[in-house]
């Protein structure tokens, strides 16, 4: 008898809360402050005028910021090519995380302090990159984007080292129902 008791007691309140928040956003705040629906989409098209800032949608902004962070040519290739390589590498590296994590525990709750500090730095840099992808590039913003991009990749490339040397908490025995 899983359905009537567990569904009504646990699933329905969450679904109702989601529908309330979803309806509030859709009816009272549909543009999301310019992050969900961009303001240029509501302006009439003018083929003779290019917008001052063309920013991607919010979920692409960290990767767009990484794309712009590559500013120097290397090995005879242009900076645009290396920006594309960095952006594609930032997405591709997510697929190899299960093989990079050498920790005996998989839950962040039981991992050691290095994993938590690296994760905090990663999240902060990812949000900074997201912000930098929505604003005009300046020399100082480009340097910040380059530093945050380096920290982004350091989180993944150093993961085999800091997850293998850290001291983890023991995982408790679970009680199953």
mmCIF file of C-alpha atoms in Angstrom:
data_model
loop_
_atom_site.group_PDB
_atom_site.id
_atom_site.type_symbol
_atom_site.label_atom_id
_atom_site.label_comp_id
_atom_site.label_asym_id
_atom_site.label_seq_id
_atom_site.Cartn_x
_atom_site.Cartn_y
_atom_site.Cartn_z
ATOM 1 C CA UNK A 1 0.000 0.000 0.000
ATOM 2 C CA UNK A 2 2.571 2.574 -1.094
ATOM 3 C CA UNK A 3 0.366 4.860 -3.175
ATOM 4 C CA UNK A 4 -2.356 6.465 -1.090
ATOM 5 C CA UNK A 5 -0.415 7.039 2.115
ATOM 6 C CA UNK A 6 3.001 8.045 0.859
ATOM 7 C CA UNK A 7 1.770 9.974 -2.183
ATOM 8 C CA UNK A 8 -0.716 12.135 -0.305
ATOM 9 C CA UNK A 9 1.550 12.692 2.668
ATOM 10 C CA UNK A 10 4.805 13.402 0.874
ATOM 11 C CA UNK A 11 4.336 14.100 -2.828
ATOM 12 C CA UNK A 12 1.205 16.268 -2.970
ATOM 13 C CA UNK A 13 2.508 19.073 -0.680
ATOM 14 C CA UNK A 14 5.671 19.364 -2.785
ATOM 15 C CA UNK A 15 3.700 19.399 -6.019
ATOM 16 C CA UNK A 16 1.303 22.040 -4.660
ATOM 17 C CA UNK A 17 4.220 24.224 -3.508
ATOM 18 C CA UNK A 18 5.879 23.894 -6.920
ATOM 19 C CA UNK A 19 2.638 24.845 -8.698
ATOM 20 C CA UNK A 20 2.168 27.904 -6.452
ATOM 21 C CA UNK A 21 5.705 29.157 -7.103
ATOM 22 C CA UNK A 22 5.479 28.311 -10.814
ATOM 23 C CA UNK A 23 2.150 30.158 -11.147
ATOM 24 C CA UNK A 24 3.470 33.182 -9.250
ATOM 25 C CA UNK A 25 6.452 33.415 -11.593
ATOM 26 C CA UNK A 26 4.371 32.890 -14.739
ATOM 27 C CA UNK A 27 1.634 35.384 -13.849
ATOM 28 C CA UNK A 28 3.438 38.100 -11.859
ATOM 29 C CA UNK A 29 7.135 37.920 -12.812
ATOM 30 C CA UNK A 30 7.363 36.297 -16.266
ATOM 31 C CA UNK A 31 10.507 38.033 -17.474
ATOM 32 C CA UNK A 32 12.537 37.127 -14.367
ATOM 33 C CA UNK A 33 14.251 40.497 -14.260
ATOM 34 C CA UNK A 34 15.651 40.004 -17.749
ATOM 35 C CA UNK A 35 17.188 36.601 -17.028
ATOM 36 C CA UNK A 36 14.318 34.353 -18.099
ATOM 37 C CA UNK A 37 13.006 36.429 -21.014
ATOM 38 C CA UNK A 38 15.446 39.030 -22.288
ATOM 39 C CA UNK A 39 14.268 42.608 -22.828
ATOM 40 C CA UNK A 40 15.530 42.864 -26.448
ATOM 41 C CA UNK A 41 12.976 40.195 -27.351
ATOM 42 C CA UNK A 42 10.201 42.697 -26.583
ATOM 43 C CA UNK A 43 11.623 45.502 -28.749
ATOM 44 C CA UNK A 44 10.668 45.817 -32.426
ATOM 45 C CA UNK A 45 13.345 44.583 -34.809
ATOM 46 C CA UNK A 46 15.558 47.244 -36.373
ATOM 47 C CA UNK A 47 17.931 45.880 -39.045
ATOM 48 C CA UNK A 48 19.972 49.111 -39.040
ATOM 49 C CA UNK A 49 20.897 49.006 -35.348
ATOM 50 C CA UNK A 50 22.889 46.348 -33.521
ATOM 51 C CA UNK A 51 22.274 46.063 -29.770
ATOM 52 C CA UNK A 52 25.089 47.292 -27.521
ATOM 53 C CA UNK A 53 25.343 44.022 -25.615
ATOM 54 C CA UNK A 54 24.331 40.654 -26.941
ATOM 55 C CA UNK A 55 24.350 38.306 -23.962
ATOM 56 C CA UNK A 56 23.396 34.639 -24.009
ATOM 57 C CA UNK A 57 20.642 33.200 -21.853
ATOM 58 C CA UNK A 58 21.565 32.825 -18.190
ATOM 59 C CA UNK A 59 22.453 29.143 -18.291
ATOM 60 C CA UNK A 60 25.101 29.720 -20.980
ATOM 61 C CA UNK A 61 26.717 32.794 -19.400
ATOM 62 C CA UNK A 62 29.492 30.984 -17.447
ATOM 63 C CA UNK A 63 30.620 29.198 -20.606
ATOM 64 C CA UNK A 64 30.343 32.393 -22.650
ATOM 65 C CA UNK A 65 32.553 34.103 -20.089
ATOM 66 C CA UNK A 66 35.110 31.292 -20.455
ATOM 67 C CA UNK A 67 34.928 31.725 -24.230
ATOM 68 C CA UNK A 68 35.800 35.418 -23.868
ATOM 69 C CA UNK A 69 38.534 34.718 -21.285
ATOM 70 C CA UNK A 70 40.857 33.265 -23.927
ATOM 71 C CA UNK A 71 42.590 36.389 -25.222
ATOM 72 C CA UNK A 72 45.936 35.296 -26.643
ATOM 73 C CA UNK A 73 46.891 33.153 -29.646
ATOM 74 C CA UNK A 74 48.867 29.978 -28.994
ATOM 75 C CA UNK A 75 50.634 27.514 -31.337
ATOM 76 C CA UNK A 76 49.596 29.549 -34.369
ATOM 77 C CA UNK A 77 45.890 29.326 -33.537
ATOM 78 C CA UNK A 78 43.748 32.371 -32.825
ATOM 79 C CA UNK A 79 42.358 33.287 -29.412
ATOM 80 C CA UNK A 80 38.848 32.589 -30.696
ATOM 81 C CA UNK A 81 39.809 28.980 -31.387
ATOM 82 C CA UNK A 82 41.264 28.561 -27.886
ATOM 83 C CA UNK A 83 38.159 30.150 -26.393
ATOM 84 C CA UNK A 84 36.087 27.535 -28.167
ATOM 85 C CA UNK A 85 38.406 24.779 -26.910
ATOM 86 C CA UNK A 86 38.148 26.081 -23.333
ATOM 87 C CA UNK A 87 34.359 26.331 -23.516
ATOM 88 C CA UNK A 88 33.983 22.851 -25.013
ATOM 89 C CA UNK A 89 36.455 21.460 -22.485
ATOM 90 C CA UNK A 90 34.484 23.000 -19.623
ATOM 91 C CA UNK A 91 31.422 21.074 -20.738
ATOM 92 C CA UNK A 92 33.250 17.865 -21.706
ATOM 93 C CA UNK A 93 35.094 17.589 -18.394
ATOM 94 C CA UNK A 94 31.769 17.123 -16.606
ATOM 95 C CA UNK A 95 31.423 13.720 -18.267
ATOM 96 C CA UNK A 96 34.623 12.327 -16.721
ATOM 97 C CA UNK A 97 33.934 13.334 -13.105
ATOM 98 C CA UNK A 98 33.030 9.768 -12.001
ATOM 99 C CA UNK A 99 36.518 8.627 -13.004
ATOM 100 C CA UNK A 100 38.258 11.657 -11.510
ATOM 101 C CA UNK A 101 36.769 11.229 -8.025
ATOM 102 C CA UNK A 102 39.014 8.775 -6.146
ATOM 103 C CA UNK A 103 37.307 9.204 -2.770
ATOM 104 C CA UNK A 104 36.085 6.060 -0.975
ATOM 105 C CA UNK A 105 32.843 7.895 -0.157
ATOM 106 C CA UNK A 106 30.609 9.482 -2.770
ATOM 107 C CA UNK A 107 28.441 11.763 -0.635
ATOM 108 C CA UNK A 108 29.801 15.256 0.013
ATOM 109 C CA UNK A 109 28.523 14.936 3.577
ATOM 110 C CA UNK A 110 31.237 12.402 4.418
ATOM 111 C CA UNK A 111 34.087 13.860 2.365
ATOM 112 C CA UNK A 112 36.957 15.758 3.923
ATOM 113 C CA UNK A 113 37.676 19.463 4.164
ATOM 114 C CA UNK A 114 39.666 19.733 0.886
ATOM 115 C CA UNK A 115 36.692 18.508 -1.149
ATOM 116 C CA UNK A 116 34.377 20.976 0.560
ATOM 117 C CA UNK A 117 36.760 23.899 0.076
ATOM 118 C CA UNK A 118 37.368 23.050 -3.582
ATOM 119 C CA UNK A 119 33.616 22.717 -4.155
ATOM 120 C CA UNK A 120 32.959 26.095 -2.486
ATOM 121 C CA UNK A 121 35.614 27.761 -4.661
ATOM 122 C CA UNK A 122 34.166 26.054 -7.743
ATOM 123 C CA UNK A 123 30.613 27.251 -7.032
ATOM 124 C CA UNK A 124 31.719 30.816 -6.266
ATOM 125 C CA UNK A 125 33.788 30.981 -9.463
ATOM 126 C CA UNK A 126 30.947 29.522 -11.497
ATOM 127 C CA UNK A 127 28.564 32.239 -10.273
ATOM 128 C CA UNK A 128 31.188 34.924 -10.929
ATOM 129 C CA UNK A 129 31.655 33.577 -14.459
ATOM 130 C CA UNK A 130 27.874 33.636 -14.888
ATOM 131 C CA UNK A 131 27.772 37.304 -13.925
ATOM 132 C CA UNK A 132 30.747 38.184 -16.122
ATOM 133 C CA UNK A 133 29.018 36.579 -19.094
ATOM 134 C CA UNK A 134 26.166 39.098 -18.853
ATOM 135 C CA UNK A 135 28.218 42.322 -18.746
ATOM 136 C CA UNK A 136 30.551 44.110 -21.151
ATOM 137 C CA UNK A 137 34.121 42.790 -21.075
ATOM 138 C CA UNK A 138 36.742 45.102 -19.606
ATOM 139 C CA UNK A 139 40.421 44.324 -18.943
ATOM 140 C CA UNK A 140 39.846 43.703 -15.223
ATOM 141 C CA UNK A 141 36.761 41.574 -15.870
ATOM 142 C CA UNK A 142 38.727 39.540 -18.397
ATOM 143 C CA UNK A 143 41.458 38.884 -15.823
ATOM 144 C CA UNK A 144 38.840 37.849 -13.253
ATOM 145 C CA UNK A 145 37.251 35.542 -15.838
ATOM 146 C CA UNK A 146 40.646 33.991 -16.584
ATOM 147 C CA UNK A 147 41.295 33.368 -12.872
ATOM 148 C CA UNK A 148 37.826 31.881 -12.368
ATOM 149 C CA UNK A 149 38.264 29.701 -15.454
ATOM 150 C CA UNK A 150 41.560 28.414 -14.058
ATOM 151 C CA UNK A 151 39.855 27.607 -10.741
ATOM 152 C CA UNK A 152 37.008 25.892 -12.624
ATOM 153 C CA UNK A 153 39.447 23.540 -14.347
ATOM 154 C CA UNK A 154 41.608 23.148 -11.217
ATOM 155 C CA UNK A 155 38.592 21.764 -9.372
ATOM 156 C CA UNK A 156 38.357 18.899 -11.845
ATOM 157 C CA UNK A 157 42.018 18.353 -12.730
ATOM 158 C CA UNK A 158 43.151 18.264 -9.083
ATOM 159 C CA UNK A 159 40.220 16.068 -8.014
ATOM 160 C CA UNK A 160 42.140 12.756 -8.276
ATOM 161 C CA UNK A 161 44.781 14.148 -5.925
ATOM 162 C CA UNK A 162 42.731 15.858 -3.209
ATOM 163 C CA UNK A 163 40.059 13.151 -3.072
ATOM 164 C CA UNK A 164 42.653 10.410 -2.610
ATOM 165 C CA UNK A 165 44.630 12.105 0.191
ATOM 166 C CA UNK A 166 41.785 13.580 2.244
ATOM 167 C CA UNK A 167 40.500 12.058 5.465
ATOM 168 C CA UNK A 168 36.844 11.110 5.141
ATOM 169 C CA UNK A 169 34.188 10.456 7.749
ATOM 170 C CA UNK A 170 32.964 6.875 8.046
ATOM 171 C CA UNK A 171 29.702 6.183 6.266
ATOM 172 C CA UNK A 172 27.101 4.971 8.783
ATOM 173 C CA UNK A 173 25.061 1.827 8.267
ATOM 174 C CA UNK A 174 21.713 2.647 6.747
ATOM 175 C CA UNK A 175 18.334 1.503 7.938
ATOM 176 C CA UNK A 176 16.169 0.449 5.022
ATOM 177 C CA UNK A 177 12.415 0.387 5.128
#
